[in-house]
Amino acid sequence: MPDLCEELTAHRPDRPSAVAFGVFDGVHLGHRHVLASVVRAAQQRGLAPVAVTLANHPFSVLRPDVQLRMLTSLDERLSLLAGCGVEAVAPVTFTKDVSLLTPREFMTALRDCLGMEHFAAGPDVTLGHNREGTLPVLMALGDELGYTMESVEQLTLAGEPARSTAIRQALDAGDIERAARMLGRSFSIDGPVVEGERRGGGLLGYPTANVGVEQQQALPADGVYAGWLLHGTDRLPAAVSIGHKPTFHEGGPSVVEAFILDFDGNLYGDRVRLEFVERLRGQEKFDGVDALIAAMREDVARTRHILALPQEAS
């Protein structure tokens, strides 16, 4: 298992650094607010702005029984962080040994292995063993270890703090618009197009692309959504269904499938991204296939309206 200092040193810039640290799941507007403060401080002091993120969530080590629901994959998180104006993104592995580091030991590692001279965090920051590294503790350590400490005010939107937990709650309620406000972009997921039950094109007349998602991927509430499917450079309108197909199954597995409007092609095996724009309805169990087809027809018409597309000719 890589040593913490070894992982940090691999991303050490060529001059002293200003550091923001966190899981940064979702890289939402609250995270970007902290990162912007780090970038400003770095510019003022001639430092290199650096984001240090945990490659794996602490719960994967401390509470492996908890089902994680991540807003972004590690690859997407690293890409989003790199777009926030920092010069380096340092992913570090959270291990049992790292969990036992005191706040002093962890901040010393940032200072010695990353050349940290400035550290920025939100007012509710906690790090180190037993989460003992609160803001007052980190400020006192800064005086002792020789780094400056900046407390960044919590970003609120319409009176609500922008947090990863709040975004997950919005997704649980199917409130895509609220999640997007805190993310600063549409909520999205990605994965390969996989084999489905092949019922959509034949029986229903609406062939779908089934998207395989990681087990830890957070999803919106079961239901049907208007959105976009991104495939390479193509941005294709889609009606996206998430759920257990209750019309056909009792307690079946959850499936993510997208009917791509005005599209005739084969995407099997290709990696795609789904962007969610608006929830159309919740998951429903219909009395039969005809009722389901009628609902799907309405879903497609509403998707066209929401995405400002021409209505399909009768």
CSV table of C-alpha atoms in Angstrom, one decimal:
chain,number,residue,atom,x,y,z
A,1,MET,CA,0.0,0.0,0.0
A,2,PRO,CA,1.5,3.4,-0.9
A,3,ASP,CA,2.8,5.6,1.9
A,4,LEU,CA,1.0,8.9,2.4
A,5,CYS,CA,4.1,10.9,1.9
A,6,GLU,CA,5.0,9.0,-1.2
A,7,GLU,CA,1.6,9.7,-2.7
A,8,LEU,CA,1.8,13.4,-1.8
A,9,THR,CA,5.4,13.8,-3.1
A,10,ALA,CA,4.4,12.3,-6.5
A,11,HIS,CA,2.2,15.4,-7.0
A,12,ARG,CA,4.4,18.0,-5.3
A,13,PRO,CA,4.7,21.2,-7.4
A,14,ASP,CA,8.0,22.9,-8.0
A,15,ARG,CA,7.4,25.6,-5.4
A,16,PRO,CA,5.6,25.8,-2.0
A,17,SER,CA,1.9,25.1,-2.1
A,18,ALA,CA,-1.5,26.3,-0.9
A,19,VAL,CA,-3.7,23.3,-0.1
A,20,ALA,CA,-7.3,22.4,0.1
A,21,PHE,CA,-8.1,18.9,1.4
A,22,GLY,CA,-11.3,16.8,1.3
A,23,VAL,CA,-13.1,13.9,-0.4
A,24,PHE,CA,-14.7,16.5,-2.7
A,25,ASP,CA,-17.4,14.1,-3.8
A,26,GLY,CA,-19.4,15.8,-6.5
A,27,VAL,CA,-17.0,18.8,-6.7
A,28,HIS,CA,-20.1,20.9,-6.1
A,29,LEU,CA,-20.3,24.7,-5.8
A,30,GLY,CA,-19.4,24.5,-2.1
A,31,HIS,CA,-16.2,22.7,-2.9
A,32,ARG,CA,-15.5,25.1,-5.8
A,33,HIS,CA,-15.9,28.0,-3.3
A,34,VAL,CA,-13.1,26.6,-1.1
A,35,LEU,CA,-10.9,25.8,-4.1
A,36,ALA,CA,-11.4,29.4,-5.4
A,37,SER,CA,-10.1,30.7,-2.1
A,38,VAL,CA,-7.0,28.5,-2.3
A,39,VAL,CA,-6.3,29.7,-5.9
A,40,ARG,CA,-6.7,33.3,-4.8
A,41,ALA,CA,-4.4,32.9,-1.8
A,42,ALA,CA,-1.8,31.1,-4.0
A,43,GLN,CA,-1.8,33.8,-6.6
A,44,GLN,CA,-1.3,36.5,-4.0
A,45,ARG,CA,1.6,34.7,-2.3
A,46,GLY,CA,3.3,33.1,-5.3
A,47,LEU,CA,2.3,29.6,-4.2
A,48,ALA,CA,1.1,26.6,-6.2
A,49,PRO,CA,-2.6,25.8,-5.5
A,50,VAL,CA,-3.1,22.1,-4.9
A,51,ALA,CA,-6.2,20.0,-4.2
A,52,VAL,CA,-5.6,16.9,-2.0
A,53,THR,CA,-8.5,14.4,-2.3
A,54,LEU,CA,-9.1,10.9,-0.8
A,55,ALA,CA,-9.1,8.3,-3.6
A,56,ASN,CA,-11.4,6.2,-1.5
A,57,HIS,CA,-14.1,7.3,1.0
A,58,PRO,CA,-13.1,6.9,4.7
A,59,PHE,CA,-16.2,4.7,5.2
A,60,SER,CA,-14.7,2.1,2.9
A,61,VAL,CA,-12.1,1.5,5.7
A,62,LEU,CA,-13.8,2.6,8.9
A,63,ARG,CA,-17.4,1.4,8.2
A,64,PRO,CA,-17.3,-1.2,5.4
A,65,ASP,CA,-20.8,-2.2,6.3
A,66,VAL,CA,-22.2,1.1,5.0
A,67,GLN,CA,-23.4,1.2,1.4
A,68,LEU,CA,-21.5,4.1,-0.2
A,69,ARG,CA,-23.4,6.3,-2.6
A,70,MET,CA,-20.9,8.5,-4.5
A,71,LEU,CA,-21.9,11.4,-6.6
A,72,THR,CA,-18.9,11.1,-8.9
A,73,SER,CA,-16.4,8.4,-9.8
A,74,LEU,CA,-12.8,9.0,-8.9
A,75,ASP,CA,-11.9,9.6,-12.5
A,76,GLU,CA,-14.6,12.2,-12.9
A,77,ARG,CA,-13.7,13.8,-9.6
A,78,LEU,CA,-10.1,14.2,-10.6
A,79,SER,CA,-11.1,15.7,-13.9
A,80,LEU,CA,-13.5,18.2,-12.3
A,81,LEU,CA,-10.9,19.2,-9.6
A,82,ALA,CA,-8.3,19.8,-12.4
A,83,GLY,CA,-10.8,22.2,-13.9
A,84,CYS,CA,-11.0,24.3,-10.8
A,85,GLY,CA,-7.8,26.3,-11.4
A,86,VAL,CA,-5.5,24.2,-9.2
A,87,GLU,CA,-2.0,23.3,-10.6
A,88,ALA,CA,-2.1,19.8,-9.1
A,89,VAL,CA,-4.6,17.2,-7.8
A,90,ALA,CA,-3.1,14.7,-5.4
A,91,PRO,CA,-5.3,11.6,-4.7
A,92,VAL,CA,-4.2,9.8,-1.6
A,93,THR,CA,-5.3,6.4,-0.4
A,94,PHE,CA,-7.3,6.3,2.9
A,95,THR,CA,-5.9,3.4,4.9
A,96,LYS,CA,-6.2,2.2,8.5
A,97,ASP,CA,-2.7,3.7,9.1
A,98,VAL,CA,-3.9,7.1,7.7
A,99,SER,CA,-7.0,6.9,9.9
A,100,LEU,CA,-4.8,6.7,13.0
A,101,LEU,CA,-2.7,9.8,12.1
A,102,THR,CA,-3.2,12.7,14.6
A,103,PRO,CA,-4.1,16.1,13.1
A,104,ARG,CA,-0.5,17.1,13.8
A,105,GLU,CA,0.9,14.2,11.9
A,106,PHE,CA,-1.3,14.7,9.0
A,107,MET,CA,-0.7,18.4,8.7
A,108,THR,CA,3.1,17.8,9.1
A,109,ALA,CA,2.9,15.3,6.1
A,110,LEU,CA,1.2,18.0,4.0
A,111,ARG,CA,3.9,20.5,5.0
A,112,ASP,CA,6.9,18.2,4.5
A,113,CYS,CA,5.8,16.1,1.6
A,114,LEU,CA,3.8,18.7,-0.4
A,115,GLY,CA,5.6,21.9,0.6
A,116,MET,CA,2.4,23.3,2.1
A,117,GLU,CA,2.6,26.9,3.4
A,118,HIS,CA,-1.1,27.7,3.4
A,119,PHE,CA,-4.2,25.6,4.1
A,120,ALA,CA,-7.9,26.5,3.5
A,121,ALA,CA,-11.0,24.7,4.7
A,122,GLY,CA,-14.6,25.3,5.6
A,123,PRO,CA,-15.6,26.1,9.1
A,124,ASP,CA,-16.8,22.6,9.9
A,125,VAL,CA,-13.6,20.9,8.8
A,126,THR,CA,-12.5,17.8,10.8
A,127,LEU,CA,-9.6,15.6,10.0
A,128,GLY,CA,-7.1,13.2,11.7
A,129,HIS,CA,-7.8,10.4,14.2
A,130,ASN,CA,-11.2,10.6,15.7
A,131,ARG,CA,-11.9,13.7,13.7
A,132,GLU,CA,-9.9,15.8,16.2
A,133,GLY,CA,-8.6,18.2,13.6
A,134,THR,CA,-11.2,20.9,14.0
A,135,LEU,CA,-10.8,24.5,12.8
A,136,PRO,CA,-9.4,25.8,16.1
A,137,VAL,CA,-7.0,22.8,16.3
A,138,LEU,CA,-5.7,23.3,12.8
A,139,MET,CA,-5.2,27.0,13.3
A,140,ALA,CA,-3.2,26.4,16.5
A,141,LEU,CA,-1.1,23.8,14.6
A,142,GLY,CA,-0.5,26.4,11.8
A,143,ASP,CA,1.2,28.7,14.3
A,144,GLU,CA,3.3,25.8,15.5
A,145,LEU,CA,4.1,24.1,12.2
A,146,GLY,CA,4.6,27.3,10.2
A,147,TYR,CA,1.6,27.3,7.8
A,148,THR,CA,-1.2,29.9,7.5
A,149,MET,CA,-4.8,28.8,7.9
A,150,GLU,CA,-7.8,30.2,6.1
A,151,SER,CA,-11.4,29.5,7.2
A,152,VAL,CA,-13.6,29.7,4.2
A,153,GLU,CA,-17.3,30.7,4.9
A,154,GLN,CA,-19.8,28.0,4.0
A,155,LEU,CA,-21.5,28.6,0.7
A,156,THR,CA,-25.3,28.7,0.9
A,157,LEU,CA,-27.8,28.7,-2.0
A,158,ALA,CA,-31.3,29.9,-1.3
A,159,GLY,CA,-30.5,29.6,2.4
A,160,GLU,CA,-29.3,26.0,2.0
A,161,PRO,CA,-25.7,24.9,2.5
A,162,ALA,CA,-24.2,23.4,-0.6
A,163,ARG,CA,-23.1,20.0,0.6
A,164,SER,CA,-22.7,16.5,-0.8
A,165,THR,CA,-25.2,15.2,1.7
A,166,ALA,CA,-27.8,17.7,0.6
A,167,ILE,CA,-27.3,16.7,-3.0
A,168,ARG,CA,-27.9,13.0,-2.2
A,169,GLN,CA,-31.1,14.0,-0.3
A,170,ALA,CA,-32.2,15.9,-3.4
A,171,LEU,CA,-31.5,12.9,-5.6
A,172,ASP,CA,-33.4,10.6,-3.2
A,173,ALA,CA,-36.4,12.9,-3.7
A,174,GLY,CA,-36.0,13.0,-7.4
A,175,ASP,CA,-35.4,16.7,-7.2
A,176,ILE,CA,-32.9,17.0,-10.1
A,177,GLU,CA,-33.2,20.8,-10.3
A,178,ARG,CA,-32.2,21.2,-6.6
A,179,ALA,CA,-29.2,18.8,-7.1
A,180,ALA,CA,-28.1,20.7,-10.2
A,181,ARG,CA,-28.2,24.1,-8.3
A,182,MET,CA,-25.8,22.8,-5.7
A,183,LEU,CA,-23.6,21.0,-8.2
A,184,GLY,CA,-23.4,24.0,-10.6
A,185,ARG,CA,-24.2,21.6,-13.5
A,186,SER,CA,-26.6,18.8,-14.4
A,187,PHE,CA,-26.3,15.7,-12.3
A,188,SER,CA,-24.8,12.9,-14.5
A,189,ILE,CA,-23.7,9.3,-14.4
A,190,ASP,CA,-21.6,7.3,-16.8
A,191,GLY,CA,-21.1,3.7,-17.7
A,192,PRO,CA,-21.0,1.2,-20.6
A,193,VAL,CA,-24.0,0.2,-22.6
A,194,VAL,CA,-24.9,-3.3,-21.6
A,195,GLU,CA,-27.3,-6.0,-22.7
A,196,GLY,CA,-30.8,-5.6,-21.4
A,197,GLU,CA,-33.9,-7.8,-21.7
A,198,ARG,CA,-34.4,-6.8,-25.3
A,199,ARG,CA,-38.1,-6.0,-24.6
A,200,GLY,CA,-38.0,-2.3,-25.5
A,201,GLY,CA,-37.5,-2.5,-29.3
A,202,GLY,CA,-39.7,-5.5,-30.0
A,203,LEU,CA,-42.6,-5.6,-27.5
A,204,LEU,CA,-42.8,-1.9,-26.6
A,205,GLY,CA,-41.5,-0.1,-29.7
A,206,TYR,CA,-39.0,2.0,-27.7
A,207,PRO,CA,-35.5,0.4,-27.9
A,208,THR,CA,-33.3,1.5,-24.9
A,209,ALA,CA,-29.7,1.7,-24.1
A,210,ASN,CA,-29.1,0.0,-20.8
A,211,VAL,CA,-26.3,1.7,-18.9
A,212,GLY,CA,-24.3,-0.3,-16.4
A,213,VAL,CA,-23.4,1.8,-13.4
A,214,GLU,CA,-21.0,1.2,-10.5
A,215,GLN,CA,-22.5,-0.3,-7.3
A,216,GLN,CA,-21.4,2.8,-5.4
A,217,GLN,CA,-22.9,5.3,-7.8
A,218,ALA,CA,-25.6,7.5,-6.4
A,219,LEU,CA,-28.8,7.6,-8.5
A,220,PRO,CA,-31.9,9.7,-8.6
A,221,ALA,CA,-35.1,8.3,-7.2
A,222,ASP,CA,-36.8,5.7,-9.4
A,223,GLY,CA,-38.8,7.3,-12.1
A,224,VAL,CA,-38.5,8.7,-15.6
A,225,TYR,CA,-36.4,11.7,-16.5
A,226,ALA,CA,-35.8,14.0,-19.5
A,227,GLY,CA,-32.1,14.3,-20.2
A,228,TRP,CA,-29.2,13.9,-22.6
A,229,LEU,CA,-27.0,11.0,-23.5
A,230,LEU,CA,-23.4,11.9,-24.4
A,231,HIS,CA,-21.7,9.5,-26.7
A,232,GLY,CA,-18.3,10.7,-27.9
A,233,THR,CA,-18.9,14.2,-29.3
A,234,ASP,CA,-22.7,13.5,-29.8
A,235,ARG,CA,-25.2,15.0,-27.4
A,236,LEU,CA,-28.4,13.0,-27.9
A,237,PRO,CA,-31.9,13.7,-26.3
A,238,ALA,CA,-33.2,10.9,-24.2
A,239,ALA,CA,-36.0,9.8,-21.9
A,240,VAL,CA,-34.3,7.9,-19.0
A,241,SER,CA,-35.9,5.4,-16.8
A,242,ILE,CA,-34.5,4.2,-13.5
A,243,GLY,CA,-36.2,1.5,-11.6
A,244,HIS,CA,-37.2,-2.2,-11.2
A,245,LYS,CA,-39.6,-2.5,-14.1
A,246,PRO,CA,-42.6,-3.3,-11.8
A,247,THR,CA,-44.9,-3.9,-14.7
A,248,PHE,CA,-42.8,-7.0,-15.6
A,249,HIS,CA,-41.0,-7.9,-12.3
A,250,GLU,CA,-41.7,-8.2,-8.6
A,251,GLY,CA,-38.5,-7.1,-6.8
A,252,GLY,CA,-36.3,-7.1,-9.9
A,253,PRO,CA,-32.9,-5.5,-10.1
A,254,SER,CA,-32.7,-1.7,-10.5
A,255,VAL,CA,-32.0,-0.8,-14.1
A,256,VAL,CA,-30.9,2.5,-15.8
A,257,GLU,CA,-32.1,2.7,-19.4
A,258,ALA,CA,-32.4,5.5,-21.9
A,259,PHE,CA,-34.6,5.8,-25.0
A,260,ILE,CA,-32.7,8.0,-27.4
A,261,LEU,CA,-35.0,10.2,-29.4
A,262,ASP,CA,-34.6,10.1,-33.2
A,263,PHE,CA,-31.7,7.7,-33.1
A,264,ASP,CA,-31.1,4.4,-34.9
A,265,GLY,CA,-27.8,2.9,-33.9
A,266,ASN,CA,-26.0,0.3,-31.8
A,267,LEU,CA,-24.1,1.5,-28.7
A,268,TYR,CA,-23.4,-1.9,-27.1
A,269,GLY,CA,-20.1,-1.8,-25.3
A,270,ASP,CA,-19.6,1.9,-25.7
A,271,ARG,CA,-19.2,4.2,-22.7
A,272,VAL,CA,-21.9,6.9,-22.4
A,273,ARG,CA,-22.8,9.6,-20.0
A,274,LEU,CA,-26.4,10.5,-18.9
A,275,GLU,CA,-27.2,14.0,-17.9
A,276,PHE,CA,-30.5,14.5,-16.0
A,277,VAL,CA,-32.6,17.6,-16.7
A,278,GLU,CA,-36.1,17.1,-15.2
A,279,ARG,CA,-38.1,14.4,-13.6
A,280,LEU,CA,-41.2,13.5,-15.5
A,281,ARG,CA,-42.9,11.0,-13.1
A,282,GLY,CA,-42.2,8.4,-10.5
A,283,GLN,CA,-41.9,4.7,-11.2
A,284,GLU,CA,-45.3,3.1,-11.9
A,285,LYS,CA,-46.7,-0.4,-12.2
A,286,PHE,CA,-49.1,-0.5,-15.2
A,287,ASP,CA,-52.0,-2.9,-15.7
A,288,GLY,CA,-50.5,-4.1,-19.0
A,289,VAL,CA,-48.3,-3.4,-22.0
A,290,ASP,CA,-50.7,-1.0,-23.7
A,291,ALA,CA,-50.9,1.2,-20.7
A,292,LEU,CA,-47.1,1.3,-20.4
A,293,ILE,CA,-46.7,2.1,-24.1
A,294,ALA,CA,-49.2,5.0,-23.7
A,295,ALA,CA,-47.2,6.4,-20.7
A,296,MET,CA,-43.9,6.0,-22.6
A,297,ARG,CA,-45.4,7.9,-25.6
A,298,GLU,CA,-46.3,10.7,-23.2
A,299,ASP,CA,-42.9,10.6,-21.6
A,300,VAL,CA,-41.2,11.1,-25.0
A,301,ALA,CA,-43.5,14.0,-25.9
A,302,ARG,CA,-42.8,15.7,-22.6
A,303,THR,CA,-39.1,15.1,-23.1
A,304,ARG,CA,-39.2,16.8,-26.5
A,305,HIS,CA,-41.0,19.8,-24.9
A,306,ILE,CA,-38.5,20.1,-21.9
A,307,LEU,CA,-35.5,19.8,-24.2
A,308,ALA,CA,-37.0,22.3,-26.7
A,309,LEU,CA,-37.1,19.8,-29.5
A,310,PRO,CA,-39.5,19.7,-32.4
A,311,GLN,CA,-42.5,17.4,-31.7
A,312,GLU,CA,-42.5,14.2,-33.7
A,313,ALA,CA,-44.9,14.1,-36.7
A,314,SER,CA,-48.0,12.1,-36.2
